[in-house]
Short mmCIF file of C-alpha atoms in Angstrom, two decimals:
data_model
loop_
_atom_site.label_atom_id
_atom_site.label_comp_id
_atom_site.label_asym_id
_atom_site.label_seq_id
_atom_site.Cartn_x
_atom_site.Cartn_y
_atom_site.Cartn_z
CA MET W 170 68.93 -46.78 36.24
CA THR W 171 68.79 -43.70 38.41
CA LEU W 172 68.10 -43.24 41.97
CA ILE W 173 65.21 -40.85 42.82
CA ASP W 174 67.18 -38.57 44.97
CA SER W 175 70.17 -38.46 42.64
CA THR W 176 68.34 -35.60 40.90
CA THR W 177 68.65 -33.62 44.10
CA VAL W 178 71.91 -34.72 45.75
CA ASN W 179 75.00 -35.06 43.69
CA ARG W 180 76.74 -37.85 45.72
CA ALA W 181 79.62 -38.19 43.15
CA GLY W 182 80.45 -34.62 43.48
CA ALA W 183 80.49 -34.95 47.29
CA ARG W 184 82.82 -38.11 46.88
CA TYR W 185 85.33 -35.93 44.91
CA GLY W 186 84.71 -32.69 46.73
CA ASP W 187 83.90 -31.36 43.36
CA PRO W 188 80.36 -30.15 42.72
CA ASP W 189 81.08 -30.15 38.99
CA PHE W 190 81.67 -33.89 38.89
CA VAL W 191 78.48 -35.59 37.92
CA LEU W 192 77.69 -39.13 36.80
CA ALA W 193 75.65 -39.59 33.66
CA ALA W 194 75.26 -43.38 34.42
CA THR W 195 74.53 -44.64 37.93
CA SER W 196 72.48 -47.12 39.85
CA PRO W 197 70.91 -47.35 43.30
CA VAL W 198 73.79 -49.63 44.25
CA ILE W 199 76.36 -47.06 43.15
CA GLU W 200 74.57 -44.19 44.90
CA HIS W 201 74.78 -46.32 48.02
CA GLN W 202 78.47 -46.91 47.62
CA LEU W 203 79.15 -43.21 46.99
CA ARG W 204 77.75 -42.43 50.52
CA HIS W 205 80.56 -44.52 52.31
CA ARG W 206 82.06 -42.89 55.35
CA SER W 207 84.15 -44.24 58.16
CA VAL W 208 82.26 -44.41 61.43
CA ARG W 209 84.17 -44.29 64.72
CA ALA W 210 81.38 -43.57 67.18
CA PHE W 211 78.71 -46.18 67.83
CA LEU W 212 75.48 -46.50 69.75
CA PRO W 213 75.61 -49.46 72.35
CA ASP W 214 72.92 -51.47 70.44
CA PRO W 215 74.32 -54.95 69.56
CA VAL W 216 74.64 -56.11 65.91
CA THR W 217 72.11 -58.88 65.65
CA GLU W 218 72.84 -62.54 64.55
CA ASP W 219 70.63 -62.05 61.57
CA GLU W 220 72.63 -58.87 60.49
CA LEU W 221 75.94 -60.66 61.00
CA ARG W 222 74.70 -63.57 58.79
CA ALA W 223 73.72 -61.27 55.99
CA VAL W 224 76.98 -59.47 56.13
CA VAL W 225 79.02 -62.69 56.04
CA ALA W 226 76.90 -63.83 53.11
CA ALA W 227 77.85 -60.74 51.21
CA ALA W 228 81.56 -61.31 52.13
CA SER W 229 81.29 -64.92 50.79
CA SER W 230 79.88 -63.51 47.64
CA ALA W 231 83.07 -61.54 46.75
CA SER W 232 85.37 -62.93 44.17
CA THR W 233 88.20 -65.23 45.33
CA SER W 234 91.26 -66.45 43.64
CA SER W 235 90.65 -69.84 42.08
CA ASN W 236 87.75 -70.21 44.58
CA LEU W 237 90.44 -70.89 47.30
CA GLN W 238 88.52 -68.58 49.85
CA ALA W 239 91.74 -68.11 51.74
CA TRP W 240 90.15 -66.01 54.38
CA SER W 241 88.38 -66.29 57.76
CA VAL W 242 86.75 -63.73 60.05
CA VAL W 243 86.58 -63.77 63.90
CA ALA W 244 83.62 -62.02 65.33
CA VAL W 245 84.53 -60.50 68.72
CA THR W 246 81.84 -59.16 71.13
CA ASP W 247 83.30 -59.99 74.37
CA PRO W 248 84.14 -56.56 76.07
CA GLU W 249 87.33 -57.79 77.74
CA ARG W 250 88.69 -59.27 74.46
CA LYS W 251 87.76 -56.12 72.59
CA ARG W 252 89.59 -54.03 75.18
CA ARG W 253 92.71 -56.19 74.82
CA LEU W 254 92.55 -55.95 71.03
CA SER W 255 92.06 -52.19 71.32
CA ASP W 256 95.25 -52.08 73.48
CA LEU W 257 97.13 -53.95 70.81
CA ALA W 258 95.77 -51.73 68.03
CA ALA W 259 97.19 -48.36 68.82
CA GLY W 260 94.75 -48.03 71.85
CA GLN W 261 91.95 -46.99 69.58
CA ARG W 262 88.99 -46.78 71.91
CA PHE W 263 86.29 -47.06 69.26
CA ILE W 264 87.24 -50.75 69.22
CA ASP W 265 85.85 -51.10 72.71
CA GLU W 266 82.89 -48.99 72.00
CA ALA W 267 81.81 -50.86 68.90
CA PRO W 268 79.52 -53.66 69.77
CA LEU W 269 81.09 -55.88 67.19
CA PHE W 270 84.81 -56.10 66.19
CA LEU W 271 85.40 -58.28 63.16
CA VAL W 272 88.98 -59.52 62.59
CA TRP W 273 89.69 -60.48 59.04
CA VAL W 274 92.40 -63.27 58.66
CA ALA W 275 94.34 -64.32 55.57
CA ASP W 276 93.96 -68.02 56.12
CA LEU W 277 96.20 -70.61 54.31
CA ASP W 278 95.81 -73.04 57.23
CA ARG W 279 92.49 -74.43 56.10
CA GLY W 280 94.49 -75.80 53.08
CA HIS W 281 97.18 -77.11 55.27
CA ARG W 282 94.64 -78.98 57.50
CA LEU W 283 93.22 -80.52 54.44
CA ALA W 284 96.69 -81.39 53.04
CA GLU W 285 97.65 -83.05 56.29
CA ARG W 286 94.39 -85.03 56.34
CA ASP W 287 95.00 -86.32 52.83
CA ASP W 288 98.73 -86.65 53.30
CA LYS W 289 99.52 -84.30 50.36
CA PRO W 290 102.20 -81.56 49.84
CA LEU W 291 101.22 -77.89 50.29
CA ASP W 292 104.53 -76.14 49.61
CA ALA W 293 103.22 -73.07 47.71
CA THR W 294 102.25 -71.22 50.90
CA ALA W 295 105.86 -70.65 51.53
CA TYR W 296 105.95 -67.98 48.76
CA LEU W 297 104.97 -64.38 49.12
CA GLU W 298 102.53 -64.94 46.29
CA SER W 299 100.37 -67.02 48.48
CA THR W 300 100.43 -64.61 51.36
CA LEU W 301 99.40 -61.85 48.82
CA LEU W 302 96.64 -64.09 47.52
CA GLY W 303 95.34 -64.59 51.11
CA VAL W 304 95.40 -60.78 51.68
CA ILE W 305 93.59 -60.17 48.40
CA ASP W 306 90.84 -62.66 49.09
CA THR W 307 90.44 -61.26 52.63
CA ALA W 308 90.21 -57.66 51.42
CA LEU W 309 87.77 -58.51 48.63
CA ALA W 310 85.56 -60.23 51.21
CA ALA W 311 85.77 -57.46 53.73
CA GLN W 312 84.95 -54.67 51.30
CA ASN W 313 81.74 -56.60 50.27
CA ALA W 314 80.88 -56.84 53.98
CA VAL W 315 81.19 -53.03 54.42
CA VAL W 316 78.97 -52.36 51.49
CA ALA W 317 76.33 -54.84 52.97
CA LEU W 318 76.53 -53.61 56.55
CA GLU W 319 76.02 -50.10 55.48
CA SER W 320 72.97 -51.15 53.52
CA LEU W 321 71.51 -52.41 56.89
CA GLY W 322 72.06 -48.99 58.56
CA LEU W 323 75.23 -50.12 60.28
CA GLY W 324 78.60 -48.28 60.02
CA ALA W 325 82.20 -49.35 60.31
CA VAL W 326 85.83 -48.36 60.17
CA PHE W 327 88.85 -50.49 59.10
CA VAL W 328 91.57 -50.93 61.71
CA GLY W 329 94.96 -51.61 59.96
CA ALA W 330 96.59 -51.33 63.36
CA VAL W 331 95.91 -55.02 64.09
CA ARG W 332 99.16 -55.40 62.13
CA ASN W 333 101.08 -53.42 64.71
CA HIS W 334 101.33 -56.45 66.98
CA PRO W 335 100.25 -59.42 64.71
CA GLU W 336 101.64 -62.24 67.00
CA GLU W 337 99.85 -60.87 70.11
CA VAL W 338 96.62 -60.59 68.07
CA ALA W 339 97.07 -64.17 66.79
CA ASP W 340 97.44 -65.36 70.37
CA GLU W 341 94.50 -63.47 71.59
CA LEU W 342 92.28 -65.11 68.85
CA GLY W 343 93.88 -68.46 68.84
CA LEU W 344 94.82 -68.17 65.14
CA PRO W 345 96.71 -71.23 63.70
CA PRO W 346 99.90 -71.09 61.84
CA HIS W 347 99.75 -70.15 58.15
CA SER W 348 97.26 -67.37 59.04
CA VAL W 349 97.54 -63.66 60.02
CA ALA W 350 95.12 -60.88 60.96
CA VAL W 351 95.01 -58.48 57.97
CA PHE W 352 92.88 -55.80 59.46
CA GLY W 353 90.02 -55.28 61.90
CA LEU W 354 86.66 -53.76 61.20
CA ALA W 355 84.77 -52.06 64.12
CA VAL W 356 81.03 -52.33 63.41
CA GLY W 357 77.89 -50.90 65.05
CA ARG W 358 75.01 -48.48 64.57
CA PRO W 359 76.44 -45.08 63.87
CA ASP W 360 76.16 -42.46 66.68
CA PRO W 361 74.31 -39.64 65.03
CA ALA W 362 76.25 -37.12 67.13
CA GLU W 363 79.52 -38.01 65.39
CA ASP W 364 81.02 -35.51 62.97
CA ALA W 365 81.55 -38.22 60.34
CA ASP W 366 81.34 -37.17 56.73
CA VAL W 367 82.13 -38.35 53.13
CA LYS W 368 85.88 -37.59 52.74
CA PRO W 369 86.89 -36.34 49.28
CA ARG W 370 89.00 -38.65 47.21
CA LEU W 371 91.69 -38.08 44.61
CA PRO W 372 90.12 -36.91 41.40
CA GLN W 373 89.60 -39.55 38.73
CA THR W 374 92.47 -38.14 36.60
CA ALA W 375 94.88 -39.02 39.35
CA VAL W 376 93.94 -42.70 39.57
CA LEU W 377 92.50 -43.70 36.19
CA HIS W 378 94.99 -44.04 33.22
CA ARG W 379 94.23 -44.72 29.63
CA GLU W 380 96.17 -47.58 27.92
CA THR W 381 99.43 -46.78 29.71
CA TYR W 382 100.37 -45.04 33.00
CA ASP W 383 100.76 -41.27 32.60
CA ALA W 384 102.29 -39.72 35.71
CA GLY W 385 102.27 -36.19 34.51
CA ARG W 386 98.58 -36.21 33.77
CA ALA W 387 97.80 -38.11 36.94
CA ASP W 388 99.63 -35.55 39.10
CA ALA W 389 98.37 -32.40 37.57
CA GLY W 390 95.27 -32.52 39.78
CA LEU W 391 97.03 -33.04 43.08
CA PRO W 392 97.44 -29.39 44.09
CA ALA W 393 93.71 -28.81 43.71
CA TYR W 394 93.08 -32.00 45.75
CA ASP W 395 95.34 -30.80 48.48
CA GLU W 396 93.26 -27.63 48.73
CA ARG W 397 90.01 -29.65 48.83
CA LEU W 398 91.31 -31.90 51.66
CA ALA W 399 92.69 -28.94 53.58
CA ALA W 400 89.26 -27.41 53.45
CA TYR W 401 87.58 -30.65 54.47
CA ASN W 402 90.04 -31.10 57.32
CA HIS W 403 89.53 -27.58 58.56
CA ALA W 404 85.76 -27.92 58.46
CA HIS W 405 86.05 -31.11 60.62
CA GLY W 406 88.56 -29.76 63.17
CA LEU W 407 91.53 -31.43 61.65
CA THR W 408 94.73 -29.87 60.35
CA GLY W 409 96.88 -30.26 57.25
CA ALA W 410 96.42 -31.14 53.60
CA TRP W 411 96.81 -34.51 51.88
CA THR W 412 100.43 -34.43 50.66
CA GLU W 413 101.91 -33.69 54.19
CA ARG W 414 99.95 -36.55 55.63
CA VAL W 415 101.10 -39.00 53.03
CA LEU W 416 104.74 -37.96 53.44
CA ALA W 417 104.39 -38.22 57.32
CA ARG W 418 102.73 -41.67 57.09
CA LEU W 419 105.40 -43.13 54.75
CA ALA W 420 108.48 -41.21 55.88
CA GLY W 421 110.33 -44.25 57.22
CA ALA W 422 110.29 -47.32 59.47
CA ALA W 423 109.47 -45.18 62.59
CA SER W 424 106.15 -44.14 61.00
CA LEU W 425 105.11 -47.75 60.53
CA ALA W 426 104.23 -48.31 64.28
CA GLY W 427 105.95 -51.56 64.46
CA ARG W 428 104.79 -52.83 61.07
CA ASP W 429 108.38 -52.75 59.74
CA ARG W 430 108.74 -56.15 61.47
CA LEU W 431 105.85 -57.66 59.54
CA ARG W 432 108.05 -59.82 57.28
CA ASP W 433 109.77 -61.51 60.33
CA VAL W 434 106.38 -62.00 61.93
CA LEU W 435 104.97 -63.73 58.89
CA GLU W 436 108.11 -65.95 58.81
CA ARG W 437 107.31 -67.04 62.45
CA ARG W 438 103.74 -67.56 61.56
CA GLU W 439 104.72 -69.97 58.79
CA LEU W 440 103.87 -67.61 56.03
CA PRO W 441 107.34 -66.89 54.79
CA SER W 442 107.87 -64.37 52.07
CA ARG W 443 110.16 -66.52 49.89
CA MET Z 266 64.39 -53.95 54.27
CA THR Z 267 63.51 -56.81 51.95
CA LEU Z 268 63.69 -57.12 48.26
CA ILE Z 269 60.46 -57.89 46.57
CA ASP Z 270 61.77 -61.01 44.77
CA SER Z 271 63.52 -62.34 47.86
CA THR Z 272 60.28 -63.87 48.75
CA THR Z 273 60.40 -66.05 45.62
CA VAL Z 274 64.17 -66.50 45.03
CA ASN Z 275 66.45 -67.62 47.93
CA ARG Z 276 69.71 -65.98 46.67
CA ALA Z 277 71.52 -66.70 49.92
CA GLY Z 278 70.75 -70.37 49.56
CA ALA Z 279 72.13 -70.37 46.03
CA ARG Z 280 75.18 -68.66 47.27
CA TYR Z 281 75.93 -71.52 49.64
CA GLY Z 282 74.41 -74.30 47.50
CA ASP Z 283 72.21 -74.93 50.55
CA PRO Z 284 68.39 -74.23 50.03
CA ASP Z 285 68.00 -74.40 53.84
CA PHE Z 286 70.19 -71.34 54.28
CA VAL Z 287 68.00 -68.21 54.40
CA LEU Z 288 68.63 -64.67 55.53
CA ALA Z 289 66.18 -63.11 58.04
CA ALA Z 290 67.75 -59.68 57.42
CA THR Z 291 68.68 -58.36 54.02
CA SER Z 292 68.63 -55.31 51.69
CA PRO Z 293 68.43 -54.70 47.98
CA VAL Z 294 72.10 -54.15 48.07
CA ILE Z 295 72.80 -57.45 49.65
CA GLU Z 296 70.53 -59.28 47.33
CA HIS Z 297 72.49 -57.73 44.44
CA GLN Z 298 75.87 -58.86 45.99
CA LEU Z 299 74.52 -62.37 46.42
CA ARG Z 300 73.95 -62.69 42.60
CA HIS Z 301 77.68 -62.21 41.87
CA ARG Z 302 79.12 -64.64 39.35
CA SER Z 303 82.41 -64.53 37.28
CA VAL Z 304 81.72 -63.67 33.56
CA ARG Z 305 84.25 -64.86 31.03
CA ALA Z 306 82.22 -64.46 27.76
CA PHE Z 307 81.35 -61.02 26.59
CA LEU Z 308 79.27 -59.30 23.88
CA PRO Z 309 81.39 -56.94 21.69
CA ASP Z 310 79.61 -53.74 22.86
CA PRO Z 311 82.01 -51.32 24.41
CA VAL Z 312 81.93 -50.15 27.95
CA THR Z 313 80.91 -46.51 27.81
CA GLU Z 314 82.79 -43.66 29.20
CA ASP Z 315 79.84 -42.86 31.39
CA GLU Z 316 79.84 -46.39 32.78
CA LEU Z 317 83.60 -46.32 33.35
CA ARG Z 318 83.42 -43.02 35.33
CA ALA Z 319 80.62 -44.47 37.51
CA VAL Z 320 82.68 -47.64 38.20
CA VAL Z 321 85.81 -45.65 39.14
CA ALA Z 322 83.71 -43.44 41.34
CA ALA Z 323 82.57 -46.57 43.22
CA ALA Z 324 86.18 -47.75 43.40
CA SER Z 325 87.17 -44.37 44.90
CA SER Z 326 84.44 -44.71 47.52
CA ALA Z 327 86.02 -47.78 49.07
CA SER Z 328 87.95 -47.49 52.29
CA THR Z 329 91.66 -46.85 52.02
CA SER Z 330 94.40 -46.99 54.64
CA SER Z 331 94.95 -43.56 56.13
CA ASN Z 332 93.37 -42.14 53.06
CA LEU Z 333 96.64 -42.92 51.18
CA GLN Z 334 94.66 -44.26 48.20
CA ALA Z 335 97.75 -46.36 47.17
CA TRP Z 336 96.18 -47.64 43.96
CA SER Z 337 95.75 -46.82 40.27
CA VAL Z 338 93.94 -48.49 37.50
CA VAL Z 339 94.87 -48.66 33.85
CA ALA Z 340 91.92 -48.95 31.39
CA VAL Z 341 93.00 -50.94 28.28
CA THR Z 342 90.74 -51.03 25.32
CA ASP Z 343 93.31 -51.30 22.49
CA PRO Z 344 92.88 -54.73 20.88
CA GLU Z 345 96.63 -55.27 20.30
CA ARG Z 346 97.51 -54.33 23.96
CA LYS Z 347 94.82 -56.61 25.26
CA ARG Z 348 96.10 -59.34 23.08
CA ARG Z 349 99.66 -58.99 24.40
CA LEU Z 350 98.36 -58.80 28.03
CA SER Z 351 96.34 -61.93 27.37
CA ASP Z 352 99.51 -63.65 26.21
CA LEU Z 353 101.29 -62.64 29.40
CA ALA Z 354 98.38 -63.72 31.55
CA ALA Z 355 98.29 -67.38 30.90
CA GLY Z 356 96.80 -66.94 27.46
CA GLN Z 357 93.32 -66.46 28.65
CA ARG Z 358 91.44 -65.41 25.51
CA PHE Z 359 88.46 -63.68 27.44
CA ILE Z 360 90.91 -60.82 28.00
CA ASP Z 361 91.05 -60.31 24.28
CA GLU Z 362 87.32 -60.64 24.01
CA ALA Z 363 86.42 -58.31 26.76
CA PRO Z 364 85.86 -54.76 25.38
CA LEU Z 365 87.66 -53.38 28.59
CA PHE Z 366 90.56 -54.77 30.59
CA LEU Z 367 91.24 -52.97 33.78
CA VAL Z 368 94.56 -53.43 35.37
CA TRP Z 369 94.63 -52.68 39.07
CA VAL Z 370 97.97 -51.41 40.40
CA ALA Z 371 99.39 -51.10 43.88
CA ASP Z 372 100.88 -47.69 43.58
CA LEU Z 373 103.35 -46.36 46.05
CA ASP Z 374 105.02 -44.19 43.37
CA ARG Z 375 102.46 -41.29 43.65
CA GLY Z 376 103.91 -40.83 47.13
CA HIS Z 377 107.50 -41.03 45.81
CA ARG Z 378 106.84 -38.42 43.24
CA LEU Z 379 105.38 -36.07 46.02
CA ALA Z 380 108.43 -36.70 48.16
CA GLU Z 381 110.77 -35.93 45.39
CA ARG Z 382 108.97 -32.79 44.57
CA ASP Z 383 109.03 -31.65 48.22
CA ASP Z 384 112.56 -33.09 48.93
CA LYS Z 385 111.31 -35.47 51.76
CA PRO Z 386 112.20 -38.96 52.71
CA LEU Z 387 109.81 -41.80 51.79
CA ASP Z 388 111.63 -44.86 53.20
CA ALA Z 389 108.58 -46.76 54.54
CA THR Z 390 107.90 -48.18 51.13
CA ALA Z 391 110.96 -50.50 51.42
CA TYR Z 392 109.08 -52.68 53.93
CA LEU Z 393 106.66 -55.48 53.04
CA GLU Z 394 104.02 -53.62 55.09
CA SER Z 395 103.74 -50.90 52.52
CA THR Z 396 103.38 -53.31 49.65
CA LEU Z 397 100.51 -55.08 51.66
CA LEU Z 398 99.01 -51.78 52.19
CA GLY Z 399 99.04 -51.00 48.57
CA VAL Z 400 97.62 -54.44 47.77
CA ILE Z 401 94.80 -54.03 50.29
CA ASP Z 402 93.87 -50.60 49.06
CA THR Z 403 93.80 -51.89 45.45
CA ALA Z 404 91.66 -54.89 46.34
CA LEU Z 405 89.10 -52.79 48.30
CA ALA Z 406 88.74 -50.40 45.33
CA ALA Z 407 88.50 -53.22 42.82
CA GLN Z 408 85.83 -55.06 44.69
CA ASN Z 409 83.68 -51.95 44.96
CA ALA Z 410 84.20 -51.54 41.16
CA VAL Z 411 82.88 -55.06 40.60
CA VAL Z 412 79.76 -54.44 42.83
CA ALA Z 413 79.19 -51.23 40.75
CA LEU Z 414 79.62 -52.58 37.27
CA GLU Z 415 77.24 -55.49 37.97
CA SER Z 416 74.60 -53.03 39.01
CA LEU Z 417 75.00 -51.41 35.54
CA GLY Z 418 74.38 -54.72 33.81
CA LEU Z 419 78.03 -55.42 33.14
CA GLY Z 420 79.94 -58.53 34.07
CA ALA Z 421 83.63 -59.14 34.99
CA VAL Z 422 86.20 -61.73 36.08
CA PHE Z 423 89.43 -61.15 38.09
CA VAL Z 424 92.62 -62.14 36.34
CA GLY Z 425 95.36 -63.01 38.97
CA ALA Z 426 97.52 -64.20 36.13
CA VAL Z 427 98.88 -60.62 35.48
CA ARG Z 428 101.19 -61.72 38.35
CA ASN Z 429 102.61 -64.55 36.24
CA HIS Z 430 104.89 -61.91 34.42
CA PRO Z 431 104.69 -58.74 36.44
CA GLU Z 432 107.73 -57.10 34.91
CA GLU Z 433 106.47 -57.60 31.28
CA VAL Z 434 103.04 -56.35 32.30
CA ALA Z 435 104.63 -53.23 33.92
CA ASP Z 436 106.67 -52.62 30.64
CA GLU Z 437 103.46 -52.98 28.51
CA LEU Z 438 101.58 -50.46 30.73
CA GLY Z 439 104.63 -48.05 31.40
CA LEU Z 440 104.24 -48.62 35.16
CA PRO Z 441 106.64 -46.56 37.23
CA PRO Z 442 108.88 -48.05 40.02
CA HIS Z 443 107.29 -48.59 43.38
CA SER Z 444 104.19 -50.02 41.63
CA VAL Z 445 103.01 -53.44 40.46
CA ALA Z 446 99.87 -54.88 38.82
CA VAL Z 447 98.00 -56.80 41.42
CA PHE Z 448 95.25 -58.32 39.17
CA GLY Z 449 93.38 -57.56 36.07
CA LEU Z 450 89.61 -57.33 35.58
CA ALA Z 451 88.04 -58.23 32.28
CA VAL Z 452 84.80 -56.17 31.83
CA GLY Z 453 81.90 -56.24 29.36
CA ARG Z 454 78.29 -57.12 28.70
CA PRO Z 455 77.78 -60.72 29.65
CA ASP Z 456 77.17 -63.09 26.75
CA PRO Z 457 73.83 -64.70 27.72
CA ALA Z 458 74.95 -67.81 25.89
CA GLU Z 459 77.70 -68.34 28.62
CA ASP Z 460 77.10 -71.14 31.13
CA ALA Z 461 78.04 -68.78 34.06
CA ASP Z 462 76.32 -69.48 37.40
CA VAL Z 463 76.59 -68.53 41.10
CA LYS Z 464 79.30 -70.73 42.48
CA PRO Z 465 78.51 -72.14 45.98
CA ARG Z 466 80.89 -70.89 48.67
CA LEU Z 467 82.22 -72.44 51.90
CA PRO Z 468 79.45 -72.62 54.52
CA GLN Z 469 79.41 -69.75 57.07
CA THR Z 470 80.58 -72.18 59.83
CA ALA Z 471 83.85 -72.69 57.82
CA VAL Z 472 84.72 -69.04 57.66
CA LEU Z 473 82.99 -67.30 60.61
CA HIS Z 474 84.55 -67.86 64.04
CA ARG Z 475 83.14 -66.70 67.39
CA GLU Z 476 85.53 -64.92 69.77
CA THR Z 477 88.43 -67.24 68.91
CA TYR Z 478 89.49 -69.39 65.96
CA ASP Z 479 87.97 -73.01 66.08
CA ALA Z 480 89.42 -75.22 63.44
CA GLY Z 481 87.46 -78.29 64.43
CA ARG Z 482 84.05 -76.52 64.10
CA ALA Z 483 85.18 -74.75 60.88
CA ASP Z 484 86.21 -77.90 59.26
CA ALA Z 485 83.27 -80.03 60.17
CA GLY Z 486 81.30 -78.77 57.15
CA LEU Z 487 83.90 -79.29 54.51
CA PRO Z 488 82.96 -82.84 53.34
CA ALA Z 489 79.41 -81.58 52.63
CA TYR Z 490 80.85 -78.54 50.75
CA ASP Z 491 83.09 -80.86 48.68
CA GLU Z 492 79.93 -82.73 47.66
CA ARG Z 493 78.11 -79.52 46.77
CA LEU Z 494 80.98 -78.24 44.70
CA ALA Z 495 81.41 -81.57 42.94
CA ALA Z 496 77.70 -81.50 42.04
CA TYR Z 497 78.10 -77.90 40.75
CA ASN Z 498 81.13 -78.77 38.75
CA HIS Z 499 79.46 -81.84 37.22
CA ALA Z 500 76.46 -79.65 36.28
CA HIS Z 501 78.66 -77.19 34.49
CA GLY Z 502 80.92 -79.71 32.61
CA LEU Z 503 83.89 -79.47 35.05
CA THR Z 504 85.44 -82.22 37.16
CA GLY Z 505 86.61 -82.60 40.71
CA ALA Z 506 85.51 -81.37 44.17
CA TRP Z 507 86.90 -78.40 46.11
CA THR Z 508 89.65 -80.05 48.27
CA GLU Z 509 91.51 -81.61 45.30
CA ARG Z 510 91.49 -78.26 43.45
CA VAL Z 511 92.88 -76.49 46.56
CA LEU Z 512 95.64 -79.11 46.99
CA ALA Z 513 96.60 -78.88 43.24
CA ARG Z 514 96.58 -75.17 43.28
CA LEU Z 515 98.90 -74.91 46.32
CA ALA Z 516 101.03 -78.07 45.90
CA GLY Z 517 104.32 -76.26 45.38
CA ALA Z 518 106.34 -73.78 43.42
CA ALA Z 519 105.39 -75.44 40.05
CA SER Z 520 101.78 -74.82 40.61
CA LEU Z 521 102.33 -71.01 40.98
CA ALA Z 522 102.89 -70.40 37.24
CA GLY Z 523 105.88 -68.26 37.75
CA ARG Z 524 104.60 -66.35 40.72
CA ASP Z 525 107.15 -68.02 43.00
CA ARG Z 526 109.51 -65.36 41.71
CA LEU Z 527 107.20 -62.49 42.87
CA ARG Z 528 109.44 -61.47 45.78
CA ASP Z 529 112.43 -60.94 43.52
CA VAL Z 530 110.26 -59.04 41.00
CA LEU Z 531 109.00 -56.79 43.69
CA GLU Z 532 112.65 -56.08 44.79
CA ARG Z 533 113.49 -55.01 41.18
CA ARG Z 534 110.39 -52.79 40.98
CA GLU Z 535 111.62 -51.04 44.10
CA LEU Z 536 108.96 -52.53 46.40
CA PRO Z 537 111.41 -54.63 48.38
CA SER Z 538 109.92 -57.01 51.04
CA ARG Z 539 112.19 -55.95 53.91
#
């Protein structure tokens, strides 16, 4: 399968910031995925109920560990609630401006409610494995939602900053114990005035290993990638290359914006990392 | 947008095991996502290099926290290595039989190598937050890969059981410290003889909350879902309903197949859950 305009636009090349990278096999779905970009400026038009149902149906279609479906999503449209969540999530104003803010929740509480109803034990959720399982299920569902909403002409950006103050976010949304907000997703119709573009990713040689992990081969392309990303940033009014941003983001506890407390928070939310 | 055959096949209804559930808004991409099913029986035909490149390009197109791209993937095709990984992952023979086994890795080591090269600190990876960030990035990429490979006529199933013995899996793949296999993905051309079908998911009322979390409303549909899944299981030679499987899977440490040791393993792999 090939998409008609793939003969004129090399979307895979744009994805890697490398015009020489072309795909010999592709599909309309893949060409759609290659166009993903984060959108942080939205028109005021609401996301319709029909659109939301379709997006959640796509989320439900993602894989899930043992069919546990250990996730929930809270759809927030109330302007006051969005403003409060925005304040909790590093004050990012696009959360206010987006007509819809989806908060994706790793949810082991559904299982606990069933266990209580049926008077059964549910002790596995005390282990880090179960929290990771919930986080994985949540991420798989949310990524499917993004692919779906973009196919409806909507745009979105993930908001990891809901993990800056997870207890306050849980209070705001009335989340039960055994659950935690993993990330938000601001959703709306993209403002065409925004300077949002496809951001180049690490070359395939950096992320794809054959049979065993080969760090030397993987890192050989990083200097060229740094140059590509510096050029992209410069063209979009940003500064710096990739490496310095990675090193700043992961320098230490202070660069985690409060998320260094996450393990204690999970303990208090009855998702201990045993 | 509507897909031509959406007028004759209600894929959303099949997704929820509820013929009355229909989508008023949809797209060809969403109709594709609704068709997802796990495939565990494969024809022997290899996955081509062109297909693998397209699948990884889709994975690279997923969102990533702060563009850190904290994931890698190891493509395993060697029959002996697949057999050993299969032995480590609960002996699931479809890992052998799949021509390609992709092992998805939460990878904070790339950052550590850059930090070492540039003589900078990288202390944030000692916190649970960074492990979660890597797991989230990995899951977002892998879900995009699944959507892509299915659009090429391939099929796949996730293998969480690579977390049963993460240290042995890391040794087999030569994974560096600050990294861990999150899950595997067995990939190949679906064997048409397999009895694989679209498995009904929890109703939207169970996972989608409005403004705040409402456990009572969410759980009202669970008995009906249990009946739907019992019927699905019966039709596919399986037993039981949903609730009893959830309760068995999360009963306690013994039901985690070794994954109750995951926190200690991460500590030893230099991804401590501080």
